[in-house]
Amino acid sequence: MSSIRERNKELILRAASEEFADKGFAATKTSDIAAKAGVPKPNVYYYFKSKENLYREVLESIIEPILQASTPFNRDGVPAEVLSGYIRSKIRISQELPFASKVFASEIMHGAPHLTPEQVEQLNGQAKHNIDCIQGWIDNGLIAPIDPHHLMFSIWAATQTYADFDWQISTVTGKPKLDDADYEAAAQTIIRLVLKGCEPDR
Amino acid sequence: MSSIRERNKELILRAASEEFADKGFAATKTSDIAAKAGVPKPNVYYYFKSKENLYREVLESIIEPILQASTPFNRDGVPAEVLSGYIRSKIRISQELPFASKVFASEIMHGAPHLTPEQVEQLNGQAKHNIDCIQGWIDNGLIAPIDPHHLMFSIWAATQTYADFDWQISTVTGKPKLDDADYEAAAQTIIRLVLKGCEPDR
DNA sequence: GTCTATAAGCCGATAGAC
DNA sequence: GTCTATCGGCTTATAGAC
């Protein structure tokens, strides 16, 4: 019944994520969000109360997928499979949720001023779990004694860069937009670097 | 003689790079820059004419070091040495120029709206040169046939992440600030991933 | 060259008619 | 629930005294 409400909220959220991704929180005007969503500006406030609130909802929409991507991580998994699966999930997020990914990156870059302590704790806990898992593999001699923190940082950076720095990637490759094959090549390259780097030395 | 002028410009520039890195262009107030630099706000305008101008000068200060980092790249170099040297240079930039690095990253993330076409051309030309160089190594069988574009993107992302996402790195490692040994470990981890990844398959 | 005091304009937010 | 019309605050930028 309230399909108009749901539809309008959805339109505004989508427009907001694009605008926030494109310009950043401070530089984004609610009037532009309203224009892009095709609704009058006061409706944005009617549905979301404030610009900051709307921003937080965009942020929230990306946290669940990010946490979800870590599910393959557990000590009993096969390292090569866990790492490959994780890298593919992260690349998929960059491909399928490019705007929210960028908003999240920008938020992190500026010290996460809008994340709740609970969200920070959740993300941080997840990261620590993944790193512990990698350390476990090292202790069991399943992979080379590579620094697990720096390995995680490299994986995050290499996968997120396809959303965060899409302008640079378009400029260098000459392609306005990457296609499925490009994302597949990206995933394979990162997987190769990580798996070869984790192979125990002979 | 004009040492006061030079000194004030330097103080303002340093304060500006920290503020812009911390908050982004739009969210940064010139009054905060002035306060951090210890000068009255009109002096900021006296020396730099406008907020945007000041921002552009911060941006400009990082472009030279970034271009400089690519000098090791040439077809006749030994791949392992060129790549190691490049990764170390990029990590050093993140360590020594963290604020300007972050400002640059933010600028790229939002589509480089403040870079001049000449700057874009310079950076892009440099990138293409590096990628051609890697392709040459592949053609000569010196390294494995890894996708050179994606390899560059991974190297950029993995090295820049130490400046761009320092908050995340501090949060996960539990260290407010990384020390020399941490940056060394980061460089070694990335070098290992890249060199092992580039080794021809047996 | 330096700084106080102020102008000018933009944007988030809302009152109130429909 | 929707939208027009407007307010109020905040920030860039400068006029003008020193």
Short mmCIF file of C-alpha atoms (C1' of nucleotides) in Angstrom, two decimals:
data_model
loop_
_atom_site.label_atom_id
_atom_site.label_comp_id
_atom_site.label_asym_id
_atom_site.label_seq_id
_atom_site.Cartn_x
_atom_site.Cartn_y
_atom_site.Cartn_z
CA MET A 1 0.00 0.00 0.00
CA SER A 2 2.67 2.49 0.93
CA SER A 3 4.39 1.74 -2.35
CA ILE A 4 4.70 5.42 -3.19
CA ARG A 5 6.55 5.98 0.04
CA GLU A 6 8.87 3.04 -0.57
CA ARG A 7 9.44 4.09 -4.13
CA ASN A 8 10.26 7.67 -3.22
CA LYS A 9 12.62 6.64 -0.43
CA GLU A 10 14.36 4.32 -2.85
CA LEU A 11 14.68 7.02 -5.51
CA ILE A 12 16.08 9.49 -3.00
CA LEU A 13 18.51 6.95 -1.53
CA ARG A 14 19.83 6.00 -4.92
CA ALA A 15 20.26 9.63 -5.97
CA ALA A 16 21.91 10.43 -2.65
CA SER A 17 24.44 7.62 -2.91
CA GLU A 18 25.45 8.82 -6.37
CA GLU A 19 25.75 12.44 -5.31
CA PHE A 20 27.62 11.67 -2.09
CA ALA A 21 29.96 9.33 -4.00
CA ASP A 22 30.58 11.95 -6.63
CA LYS A 23 31.13 15.02 -4.48
CA GLY A 24 31.54 13.93 -0.88
CA PHE A 25 29.23 14.74 2.02
CA ALA A 26 29.97 18.43 2.50
CA ALA A 27 29.98 19.35 -1.18
CA THR A 28 26.68 17.61 -1.89
CA LYS A 29 23.58 19.82 -1.97
CA THR A 30 20.27 18.34 -0.91
CA SER A 31 18.67 20.29 -3.75
CA ASP A 32 20.80 18.31 -6.20
CA ILE A 33 19.78 15.04 -4.59
CA ALA A 34 16.14 16.07 -4.85
CA ALA A 35 16.57 17.10 -8.49
CA LYS A 36 18.30 13.83 -9.39
CA ALA A 37 15.61 11.83 -7.60
CA GLY A 38 12.89 13.85 -9.30
CA VAL A 39 11.21 15.04 -6.10
CA PRO A 40 10.88 18.46 -4.49
CA LYS A 41 13.53 19.23 -1.91
CA PRO A 42 11.24 19.27 1.13
CA ASN A 43 10.31 15.66 0.41
CA VAL A 44 13.90 14.69 1.02
CA TYR A 45 13.53 16.17 4.50
CA TYR A 46 10.11 14.70 4.94
CA TYR A 47 11.46 11.19 4.36
CA PHE A 48 14.91 11.46 5.88
CA LYS A 49 14.72 14.35 8.34
CA SER A 50 18.20 15.68 7.62
CA LYS A 51 21.07 15.52 5.15
CA GLU A 52 23.22 13.75 7.70
CA ASN A 53 20.56 11.15 8.33
CA LEU A 54 20.28 10.43 4.64
CA TYR A 55 24.04 10.11 4.44
CA ARG A 56 24.06 7.65 7.32
CA GLU A 57 21.50 5.49 5.59
CA VAL A 58 23.66 5.31 2.49
CA LEU A 59 26.60 4.34 4.68
CA GLU A 60 24.59 1.70 6.46
CA SER A 61 23.59 0.10 3.17
CA ILE A 62 27.19 -0.83 2.41
CA ILE A 63 28.23 -2.15 5.82
CA GLU A 64 26.16 -5.32 5.63
CA PRO A 65 27.66 -6.40 2.27
CA ILE A 66 31.15 -5.64 3.56
CA LEU A 67 30.67 -7.76 6.65
CA GLN A 68 29.06 -10.46 4.56
CA ALA A 69 32.15 -10.71 2.35
CA SER A 70 34.20 -12.00 5.27
CA THR A 71 32.09 -15.10 5.86
CA PRO A 72 34.49 -17.44 4.00
CA PHE A 73 37.15 -16.72 6.63
CA ASN A 74 37.60 -19.52 9.11
CA ARG A 75 40.63 -21.42 10.29
CA ASP A 76 39.48 -24.76 8.92
CA GLY A 77 39.07 -23.50 5.37
CA VAL A 78 41.62 -24.09 2.65
CA PRO A 79 43.67 -20.85 2.51
CA ALA A 80 43.70 -20.58 -1.28
CA GLU A 81 39.94 -21.04 -1.46
CA VAL A 82 39.14 -18.66 1.37
CA LEU A 83 41.39 -15.93 -0.02
CA SER A 84 40.10 -16.35 -3.59
CA GLY A 85 36.51 -16.24 -2.41
CA TYR A 86 37.15 -13.17 -0.30
CA ILE A 87 38.88 -11.31 -3.14
CA ARG A 88 36.04 -12.17 -5.52
CA SER A 89 33.45 -10.94 -3.01
CA LYS A 90 35.29 -7.67 -2.51
CA ILE A 91 35.65 -7.12 -6.25
CA ARG A 92 31.96 -7.87 -6.68
CA ILE A 93 31.10 -5.19 -4.12
CA SER A 94 33.21 -2.66 -6.03
CA GLN A 95 31.45 -3.62 -9.24
CA GLU A 96 27.88 -3.84 -7.99
CA LEU A 97 27.80 -1.15 -5.31
CA PRO A 98 30.27 1.40 -6.67
CA PHE A 99 28.58 4.46 -5.21
CA ALA A 100 28.07 3.22 -1.69
CA SER A 101 31.61 1.76 -1.77
CA LYS A 102 33.00 5.17 -2.58
CA VAL A 103 30.95 6.83 0.13
CA PHE A 104 32.31 4.30 2.59
CA ALA A 105 35.89 4.88 1.41
CA SER A 106 35.52 8.62 1.76
CA GLU A 107 34.09 8.15 5.24
CA ILE A 108 37.04 5.99 6.29
CA MET A 109 39.53 8.38 4.72
CA HIS A 110 38.28 11.17 6.93
CA GLY A 111 38.38 9.16 10.11
CA ALA A 112 34.88 7.64 10.08
CA PRO A 113 33.19 10.63 11.76
CA HIS A 114 29.70 9.37 10.94
CA LEU A 115 30.05 5.70 11.85
CA THR A 116 28.59 4.61 15.17
CA PRO A 117 30.94 3.02 17.71
CA GLU A 118 29.01 -0.22 17.18
CA GLN A 119 29.68 -0.17 13.46
CA VAL A 120 33.35 0.55 14.04
CA GLU A 121 33.49 -2.33 16.50
CA GLN A 122 31.78 -4.69 14.09
CA LEU A 123 34.09 -3.85 11.22
CA ASN A 124 37.16 -3.94 13.39
CA GLY A 125 36.16 -7.25 14.96
CA GLN A 126 35.67 -8.76 11.54
CA ALA A 127 39.10 -7.52 10.44
CA LYS A 128 40.77 -8.93 13.53
CA HIS A 129 39.04 -12.27 13.00
CA ASN A 130 40.30 -12.48 9.40
CA ILE A 131 43.82 -11.58 10.48
CA ASP A 132 43.77 -14.17 13.28
CA CYS A 133 42.63 -16.74 10.78
CA ILE A 134 45.57 -15.97 8.49
CA GLN A 135 47.94 -16.10 11.46
CA GLY A 136 46.56 -19.54 12.27
CA TRP A 137 47.39 -20.77 8.79
CA ILE A 138 50.91 -19.44 9.19
CA ASP A 139 51.31 -21.14 12.57
CA ASN A 140 50.21 -24.41 10.99
CA GLY A 141 52.62 -24.00 8.11
CA LEU A 142 49.84 -23.84 5.54
CA ILE A 143 51.06 -20.57 4.07
CA ALA A 144 54.30 -18.59 4.15
CA PRO A 145 54.98 -16.35 7.20
CA ILE A 146 53.75 -13.20 5.51
CA ASP A 147 52.56 -10.31 7.73
CA PRO A 148 48.79 -10.88 8.03
CA HIS A 149 47.98 -7.22 8.69
CA HIS A 150 49.77 -5.98 5.62
CA LEU A 151 48.31 -8.80 3.55
CA MET A 152 44.80 -7.71 4.55
CA PHE A 153 45.57 -4.06 3.84
CA SER A 154 46.81 -4.97 0.36
CA ILE A 155 43.75 -7.07 -0.40
CA TRP A 156 41.38 -4.34 0.77
CA ALA A 157 43.21 -1.66 -1.15
CA ALA A 158 43.57 -3.64 -4.37
CA THR A 159 39.92 -4.67 -4.49
CA GLN A 160 38.37 -1.38 -3.36
CA THR A 161 40.43 0.67 -5.76
CA TYR A 162 38.08 -0.35 -8.61
CA ALA A 163 35.25 1.57 -6.95
CA ASP A 164 37.18 4.30 -5.13
CA PHE A 165 39.46 5.37 -7.95
CA ASP A 166 37.31 4.51 -10.93
CA TRP A 167 38.18 7.82 -12.58
CA GLN A 168 41.87 6.93 -12.58
CA ILE A 169 41.13 3.45 -13.86
CA SER A 170 38.97 4.78 -16.67
CA THR A 171 41.59 7.36 -17.59
CA VAL A 172 44.47 4.87 -17.69
CA THR A 173 42.62 2.05 -19.42
CA GLY A 174 40.81 4.39 -21.78
CA LYS A 175 37.53 2.65 -20.99
CA PRO A 176 34.73 4.81 -19.59
CA LYS A 177 33.35 1.77 -17.83
CA LEU A 178 34.85 -1.63 -17.09
CA ASP A 179 32.91 -4.68 -18.26
CA ASP A 180 32.53 -8.11 -16.66
CA ALA A 181 35.68 -9.42 -18.33
CA ASP A 182 37.71 -6.52 -16.87
CA TYR A 183 36.50 -7.25 -13.34
CA GLU A 184 37.28 -10.92 -13.90
CA ALA A 185 40.82 -10.02 -15.04
CA ALA A 186 41.21 -7.77 -12.00
CA ALA A 187 40.12 -10.53 -9.64
CA GLN A 188 42.45 -13.03 -11.29
CA THR A 189 45.41 -10.69 -11.10
CA ILE A 190 44.88 -9.96 -7.42
CA ILE A 191 44.26 -13.63 -6.64
CA ARG A 192 47.50 -14.52 -8.40
CA LEU A 193 49.50 -11.95 -6.44
CA VAL A 194 48.02 -13.06 -3.14
CA LEU A 195 48.22 -16.81 -3.68
CA LYS A 196 51.74 -16.79 -5.09
CA GLY A 197 52.80 -14.43 -2.31
CA CYS A 198 51.38 -16.82 0.27
CA GLU A 199 53.04 -19.93 -1.13
CA PRO A 200 55.61 -21.27 1.33
CA ASP A 201 59.18 -20.69 0.14
CA ARG A 202 60.93 -23.74 -1.25
CA MET B 1 64.59 39.52 3.10
CA SER B 2 61.06 38.31 2.46
CA SER B 3 61.56 35.62 5.07
CA ILE B 4 58.38 36.56 6.89
CA ARG B 5 56.43 36.17 3.69
CA GLU B 6 58.01 32.80 2.95
CA ARG B 7 57.52 31.65 6.49
CA ASN B 8 53.86 32.64 6.58
CA LYS B 9 53.12 31.02 3.23
CA GLU B 10 54.80 27.86 4.44
CA LEU B 11 52.83 27.85 7.72
CA ILE B 12 49.56 28.36 5.87
CA LEU B 13 50.34 25.69 3.29
CA ARG B 14 51.19 23.15 5.92
CA ALA B 15 48.06 23.92 7.93
CA ALA B 16 45.97 23.79 4.76
CA SER B 17 47.28 20.39 3.70
CA GLU B 18 46.42 18.97 7.11
CA GLU B 19 42.95 20.47 7.16
CA PHE B 20 42.14 19.49 3.57
CA ALA B 21 43.44 15.97 4.21
CA ASP B 22 41.39 15.69 7.35
CA LYS B 23 38.07 17.07 6.17
CA GLY B 24 38.16 17.38 2.40
CA PHE B 25 37.95 20.56 0.34
CA ALA B 26 34.33 21.52 0.89
CA ALA B 27 34.23 20.79 4.61
CA THR B 28 37.40 22.74 5.36
CA LYS B 29 36.94 26.28 6.68
CA THR B 30 39.55 28.89 5.84
CA SER B 31 39.15 30.19 9.37
CA ASP B 32 40.34 26.81 10.68
CA ILE B 33 43.34 26.88 8.37
CA ALA B 34 44.19 30.37 9.61
CA ALA B 35 43.80 29.31 13.23
CA LYS B 36 45.99 26.23 12.76
CA ALA B 37 48.62 28.31 10.98
CA GLY B 38 48.46 30.96 13.70
CA VAL B 39 47.60 33.85 11.39
CA PRO B 40 44.49 36.00 10.98
CA LYS B 41 42.12 34.77 8.32
CA PRO B 42 42.56 37.68 5.89
CA ASN B 43 46.24 36.83 5.62
CA VAL B 44 45.30 33.51 4.09
CA TYR B 45 43.50 35.45 1.38
CA TYR B 46 46.29 37.99 1.13
CA TYR B 47 48.82 35.23 0.35
CA PHE B 48 46.69 32.81 -1.63
CA LYS B 49 43.83 34.88 -3.04
CA SER B 50 41.19 32.15 -2.59
CA LYS B 51 40.47 28.88 -0.86
CA GLU B 52 40.54 27.06 -4.16
CA ASN B 53 43.91 28.53 -5.05
CA LEU B 54 45.35 27.38 -1.77
CA TYR B 55 43.92 23.93 -2.36
CA ARG B 56 45.49 23.78 -5.80
CA GLU B 57 48.88 24.64 -4.36
CA VAL B 58 48.62 21.76 -1.89
CA LEU B 59 47.66 19.50 -4.76
CA GLU B 60 50.56 20.70 -6.85
CA SER B 61 53.03 19.94 -4.08
CA ILE B 62 52.33 16.22 -4.31
CA ILE B 63 52.38 15.80 -8.08
CA GLU B 64 56.12 16.29 -8.48
CA PRO B 65 57.00 13.55 -5.93
CA ILE B 66 54.48 11.20 -7.54
CA LEU B 67 55.97 11.68 -11.00
CA GLN B 68 59.46 11.39 -9.53
CA ALA B 69 58.66 7.96 -8.10
CA SER B 70 58.29 6.51 -11.60
CA THR B 71 61.85 7.31 -12.70
CA PRO B 72 63.11 3.74 -12.09
CA PHE B 73 60.79 2.49 -14.84
CA ASN B 74 62.55 1.69 -18.08
CA ARG B 75 62.56 -1.32 -20.32
CA ASP B 76 66.25 -2.06 -19.81
CA GLY B 77 66.02 -2.26 -16.03
CA VAL B 78 65.82 -5.51 -14.13
CA PRO B 79 62.10 -6.02 -13.40
CA ALA B 80 62.58 -7.09 -9.78
CA GLU B 81 64.73 -4.05 -9.05
CA VAL B 82 62.50 -1.57 -10.84
CA LEU B 83 59.36 -2.86 -9.15
CA SER B 84 60.97 -2.97 -5.70
CA GLY B 85 62.32 0.55 -6.09
CA TYR B 86 58.95 1.85 -7.27
CA ILE B 87 57.08 0.25 -4.40
CA ARG B 88 59.57 1.66 -1.90
CA SER B 89 59.24 5.15 -3.41
CA LYS B 90 55.46 5.00 -3.24
CA ILE B 91 55.51 3.80 0.35
CA ARG B 92 57.95 6.58 1.23
CA ILE B 93 55.55 9.15 -0.21
CA SER B 94 52.73 7.77 1.93
CA GLN B 95 54.98 7.94 4.97
CA GLU B 96 56.57 11.33 4.40
CA LEU B 97 53.79 13.27 2.71
CA PRO B 98 50.69 11.73 4.28
CA PHE B 99 48.54 14.85 4.15
CA ALA B 100 49.21 15.85 0.58
CA SER B 101 48.84 12.19 -0.43
CA LYS B 102 45.41 12.09 1.08
CA VAL B 103 44.38 15.32 -0.58
CA PHE B 104 45.49 13.86 -3.89
CA ALA B 105 43.57 10.65 -3.28
CA SER B 106 40.42 12.56 -2.42
CA GLU B 107 40.84 14.65 -5.55
CA ILE B 108 41.17 11.54 -7.73
CA MET B 109 38.26 9.87 -6.00
CA HIS B 110 35.98 12.69 -7.01
CA GLY B 111 37.10 12.75 -10.62
CA ALA B 112 40.02 15.20 -10.37
CA PRO B 113 37.89 18.36 -10.76
CA HIS B 114 40.76 20.63 -9.71
CA LEU B 115 43.61 19.14 -11.73
CA THR B 116 44.61 20.98 -14.89
CA PRO B 117 44.44 19.06 -18.19
CA GLU B 118 48.24 19.29 -18.30
CA GLN B 119 48.57 17.62 -14.91
CA VAL B 120 46.16 14.89 -15.92
CA GLU B 121 48.12 14.35 -19.13
CA GLN B 122 51.41 14.19 -17.25
CA LEU B 123 50.15 11.64 -14.73
CA ASN B 124 48.42 9.60 -17.37
CA GLY B 125 51.46 9.62 -19.65
CA GLN B 126 53.63 8.42 -16.80
CA ALA B 127 51.18 5.62 -16.04
CA LYS B 128 51.06 4.52 -19.66
CA HIS B 129 54.86 4.53 -19.82
CA ASN B 130 55.11 2.28 -16.78
CA ILE B 131 52.51 -0.10 -18.15
CA ASP B 132 54.26 -0.26 -21.53
CA CYS B 133 57.47 -1.04 -19.75
CA ILE B 134 55.88 -3.96 -17.91
CA GLN B 135 54.33 -5.19 -21.17
CA GLY B 136 57.82 -5.13 -22.70
CA TRP B 137 59.13 -7.36 -19.95
CA ILE B 138 56.29 -9.78 -20.58
CA ASP B 139 56.96 -9.79 -24.33
CA ASN B 140 60.61 -10.62 -23.61
CA GLY B 141 59.66 -13.40 -21.24
CA LEU B 142 61.28 -11.69 -18.26
CA ILE B 143 58.16 -11.89 -16.15
CA ALA B 144 54.93 -13.88 -16.23
CA PRO B 145 52.12 -12.67 -18.53
CA ILE B 146 50.25 -10.84 -15.79
CA ASP B 147 47.89 -8.01 -16.81
CA PRO B 148 50.05 -4.85 -16.55
CA HIS B 149 47.13 -2.49 -15.93
CA HIS B 150 45.81 -4.47 -13.03
CA LEU B 151 49.31 -4.93 -11.65
CA MET B 152 49.81 -1.15 -11.60
CA PHE B 153 46.41 -0.59 -10.00
CA SER B 154 47.27 -3.06 -7.25
CA ILE B 155 50.65 -1.46 -6.59
CA TRP B 156 49.16 2.03 -6.44
CA ALA B 157 46.35 0.93 -4.19
CA ALA B 158 48.49 -1.13 -1.81
CA THR B 159 51.09 1.61 -1.33
CA GLN B 160 48.74 4.59 -1.14
CA THR B 161 46.46 2.90 1.35
CA TYR B 162 48.93 3.69 4.14
CA ALA B 163 48.28 7.40 3.67
CA ASP B 164 44.70 7.37 2.43
CA PHE B 165 43.23 4.97 4.96
CA ASP B 166 45.53 5.61 7.91
CA TRP B 167 42.55 5.67 10.26
CA GLN B 168 41.62 2.12 9.32
CA ILE B 169 45.21 0.98 9.63
CA SER B 170 45.57 2.56 13.05
CA THR B 171 42.30 1.04 14.19
CA VAL B 172 43.14 -2.48 13.02
CA THR B 173 46.77 -2.52 14.16
CA GLY B 174 46.01 -0.69 17.40
CA LYS B 175 48.91 1.69 16.74
CA PRO B 176 48.06 5.39 16.56
CA LYS B 177 51.02 5.90 14.24
CA LEU B 178 53.12 3.46 12.29
CA ASP B 179 56.88 3.57 12.83
CA ASP B 180 59.73 3.01 10.38
CA ALA B 181 59.71 -0.74 10.98
CA ASP B 182 56.01 -0.91 10.12
CA TYR B 183 56.53 0.89 6.82
CA GLU B 184 59.46 -1.40 6.10
CA ALA B 185 57.28 -4.45 6.79
CA ALA B 186 54.57 -3.01 4.54
CA ALA B 187 57.04 -2.45 1.71
CA GLN B 188 58.43 -5.96 2.07
CA THR B 189 54.99 -7.55 2.06
CA ILE B 190 53.92 -5.69 -1.08
CA ILE B 191 57.25 -6.40 -2.79
CA ARG B 192 56.86 -10.08 -2.01
CA LEU B 193 53.34 -10.22 -3.44
CA VAL B 194 54.37 -8.40 -6.59
CA LEU B 195 57.64 -10.22 -7.25
CA LYS B 196 56.25 -13.69 -6.56
CA GLY B 197 53.21 -12.83 -8.66
CA CYS B 198 55.45 -11.78 -11.54
CA GLU B 199 57.64 -14.88 -11.45
CA PRO B 200 57.15 -16.94 -14.61
CA ASP B 201 55.25 -20.15 -13.98
CA ARG B 202 57.33 -23.27 -13.93
"C1'" DG C 1 52.07 44.16 5.24
"C1'" DT C 2 48.60 43.16 8.98
"C1'" DC C 3 44.15 42.56 10.98
"C1'" DT C 4 39.11 44.02 12.60
"C1'" DA C 5 34.81 44.33 11.25
"C1'" DT C 6 31.39 43.50 7.80
"C1'" DA C 7 29.22 42.40 3.47
"C1'" DA C 8 27.28 39.08 0.27
"C1'" DG C 9 25.53 34.80 -0.95
"C1'" DC C 10 24.63 30.06 -0.48
"C1'" DC C 11 22.36 26.12 1.52
"C1'" DG C 12 20.08 23.30 5.08
"C1'" DA C 13 15.87 23.30 7.02
"C1'" DT C 14 10.80 24.43 7.71
"C1'" DA C 15 6.21 26.98 7.90
"C1'" DG C 16 2.16 26.61 6.11
"C1'" DA C 17 -0.97 26.31 1.92
"C1'" DC C 18 -2.91 22.60 -0.72
"C1'" DG D 1 1.33 13.35 2.03
"C1'" DT D 2 3.08 17.03 -1.17
"C1'" DC D 3 5.30 21.23 -2.47
"C1'" DT D 4 6.01 26.66 -2.67
"C1'" DA D 5 8.07 30.15 -0.63
"C1'" DT D 6 11.17 31.77 2.80
"C1'" DC D 7 14.11 32.06 6.84
"C1'" DG D 8 18.33 31.86 9.39
"C1'" DG D 9 22.89 30.59 9.99
"C1'" DC D 10 27.26 29.93 8.38
"C1'" DT D 11 31.31 30.74 5.41
"C1'" DT D 12 33.93 32.89 1.79
"C1'" DA D 13 35.79 37.00 0.76
"C1'" DT D 14 36.97 42.03 1.26
"C1'" DA D 15 36.86 47.08 2.71
"C1'" DG D 16 39.40 49.93 5.07
"C1'" DA D 17 41.85 51.31 9.49
"C1'" DC D 18 46.43 50.72 11.27
#
